[in-house]
Amino acid sequence: MQIIKSIDSLRQALAPLAKEGKRIGLVPTMGALHEGHGALIKASVSECDVTVVSVFLNPIQFGKNEDLDKYPKRLEADAKLAESIGADFVFAPSVAEMYPDGDPMTLVRDEQLEGMYCGAYRPGHFRGVLTVVSKLFLISGANDAFFGEKDYQQVFLIERMVKDLNFNIKIHRVKIVREESGLARSSRNEYLTEEERAQALGIYNGLKAAKAAYEAGERSVLKIRDIVVKSIVAARGVVQYVEVASQKTLQKCNGALGEEKAVILAAAFFGKTRLIDNMELN
Ligand code: PAF
């Protein structure tokens, strides 16, 4: 496996492979790889001939008071993990390589959803994500790209961007990987103290209870949300948002759920750590 730091070198490495007709899979990450990323790499290795894992802590998707500086960085360990799963390349460019003129003036935005759910609390986050993901698609020329469903709004927006802008790439959604306790795997779980880690289960337990209520016939959006909110609060978490949205449009559901498939989206703080999770109601 090769670690590549420049855009030109990645293009030179991939061009002959693409010419031979090899299917190139891209797994975009910000590093601090865990089993959730492992599942994305595994999916790419099984679907594609060549797997590129990008490791780039993208500054333009972080707000001023967010955890950019504190975000765990460990390229060597990340490369080892990626290699052990079968990745062929780790693309780890510097900020100057990706943004040589400073913050880019051309940005990709989703007008409708960038300010909702996570976007309401992280202004500029999704345009930073969509911009860097577009760049990674164009740099790698990948045929396939793999994203985790834990970032449900993110994968939705990426799918929509691919459709709206005619990117020639297939997006694969990979199911949430959870710890044995049920806590969704996240690089930010590392910030949790042992006590907060136990409390953080309040999100998953709430989502599970809400889904059980739905399966038992509950259709009130208010009541479904309330189950999740109460579970987070009982676990001493601070709710940022809990919403029920349409899986198809990601617009908020109100009143009573009908035939359309919905998803519960939640974000909460445990101590200083902000975690997100979600659960589809099918
Ligand atoms: O999900 C992430 O880790 C990031 O948002 C992504 C998709 C790698 C873009 O920086």
PDB file of N, CA, C and O and ligand atoms in Angstrom, residues 28-30 58 61 129 132-133 147 151 154, ligand 1:
ATOM      1  N   PRO A  28     -13.663   8.451   1.612  1.00  0.00           N
ATOM      2  CA  PRO A  28     -13.220   9.723   2.195  1.00  0.00           C
ATOM      3  C   PRO A  28     -13.304   9.680   3.724  1.00  0.00           C
ATOM      4  O   PRO A  28     -14.343   9.305   4.277  1.00  0.00           O
ATOM      5  N   THR A  29     -12.211  10.068   4.387  1.00  0.00           N
ATOM      6  CA  THR A  29     -12.213  10.122   5.854  1.00  0.00           C
ATOM      7  C   THR A  29     -11.435  11.357   6.312  1.00  0.00           C
ATOM      8  O   THR A  29     -10.712  11.960   5.526  1.00  0.00           O
ATOM      9  N   MET A  30     -11.576  11.636   7.613  1.00  0.00           N
ATOM     10  CA  MET A  30     -10.754  12.704   8.192  1.00  0.00           C
ATOM     11  C   MET A  30      -9.708  12.074   9.121  1.00  0.00           C
ATOM     12  O   MET A  30      -9.148  12.749   9.983  1.00  0.00           O
ATOM     13  N   ASN A  58     -10.456  18.274   7.032  1.00  0.00           N
ATOM     14  CA  ASN A  58     -10.869  19.377   6.163  1.00  0.00           C
ATOM     15  C   ASN A  58     -11.244  20.628   6.970  1.00  0.00           C
ATOM     16  O   ASN A  58     -12.339  20.681   7.546  1.00  0.00           O
ATOM     17  N   GLN A  61     -14.808  22.611   6.932  1.00  0.00           N
ATOM     18  CA  GLN A  61     -16.094  22.105   7.419  1.00  0.00           C
ATOM     19  C   GLN A  61     -16.213  22.249   8.943  1.00  0.00           C
ATOM     20  O   GLN A  61     -17.168  21.762   9.534  1.00  0.00           O
ATOM     21  N   VAL A 129     -18.201  20.266   3.586  1.00  0.00           N
ATOM     22  CA  VAL A 129     -18.193  18.830   3.267  1.00  0.00           C
ATOM     23  C   VAL A 129     -18.402  18.629   1.765  1.00  0.00           C
ATOM     24  O   VAL A 129     -17.636  17.909   1.106  1.00  0.00           O
ATOM     25  N   VAL A 132     -15.318  19.695  -0.308  1.00  0.00           N
ATOM     26  CA  VAL A 132     -14.143  18.808  -0.270  1.00  0.00           C
ATOM     27  C   VAL A 132     -14.455  17.457  -0.921  1.00  0.00           C
ATOM     28  O   VAL A 132     -13.614  16.871  -1.599  1.00  0.00           O
ATOM     29  N   VAL A 133     -15.682  16.982  -0.738  1.00  0.00           N
ATOM     30  CA  VAL A 133     -16.046  15.693  -1.343  1.00  0.00           C
ATOM     31  C   VAL A 133     -16.032  15.827  -2.875  1.00  0.00           C
ATOM     32  O   VAL A 133     -15.540  14.938  -3.582  1.00  0.00           O
ATOM     33  N   PHE A 147     -19.793   5.884   2.077  1.00  0.00           N
ATOM     34  CA  PHE A 147     -20.061   6.776   3.210  1.00  0.00           C
ATOM     35  C   PHE A 147     -20.920   6.044   4.239  1.00  0.00           C
ATOM     36  O   PHE A 147     -21.788   5.238   3.882  1.00  0.00           O
ATOM     37  N   ASP A 151     -23.650   9.474   9.575  1.00  0.00           N
ATOM     38  CA  ASP A 151     -23.807  10.862   9.125  1.00  0.00           C
ATOM     39  C   ASP A 151     -24.914  10.884   8.069  1.00  0.00           C
ATOM     40  O   ASP A 151     -24.656  11.025   6.878  1.00  0.00           O
ATOM     41  N   GLN A 154     -25.371  13.947   5.930  1.00  0.00           N
ATOM     42  CA  GLN A 154     -24.219  14.072   5.022  1.00  0.00           C
ATOM     43  C   GLN A 154     -24.384  13.170   3.801  1.00  0.00           C
ATOM     44  O   GLN A 154     -24.225  13.618   2.656  1.00  0.00           O
TER      45      GLN A 154
HETATM   46  O1  PAF B   1     -17.515  12.132   7.299  1.00  0.00           O
HETATM   47  C1  PAF B   1     -16.370  12.623   7.263  1.00  0.00           C
HETATM   48  O2  PAF B   1     -15.420  12.089   7.843  1.00  0.00           O
HETATM   49  C2  PAF B   1     -16.146  13.920   6.493  1.00  0.00           C
HETATM   50  O3  PAF B   1     -17.226  14.774   6.594  1.00  0.00           O
HETATM   51  C3  PAF B   1     -15.757  13.672   5.014  1.00  0.00           C
HETATM   52  C4  PAF B   1     -16.887  13.022   4.240  1.00  0.00           C
HETATM   53  C5  PAF B   1     -14.525  12.808   4.940  1.00  0.00           C
HETATM   54  C6  PAF B   1     -15.460  15.019   4.333  1.00  0.00           C
HETATM   55  O4  PAF B   1     -14.409  15.681   4.957  1.00  0.00           O
END
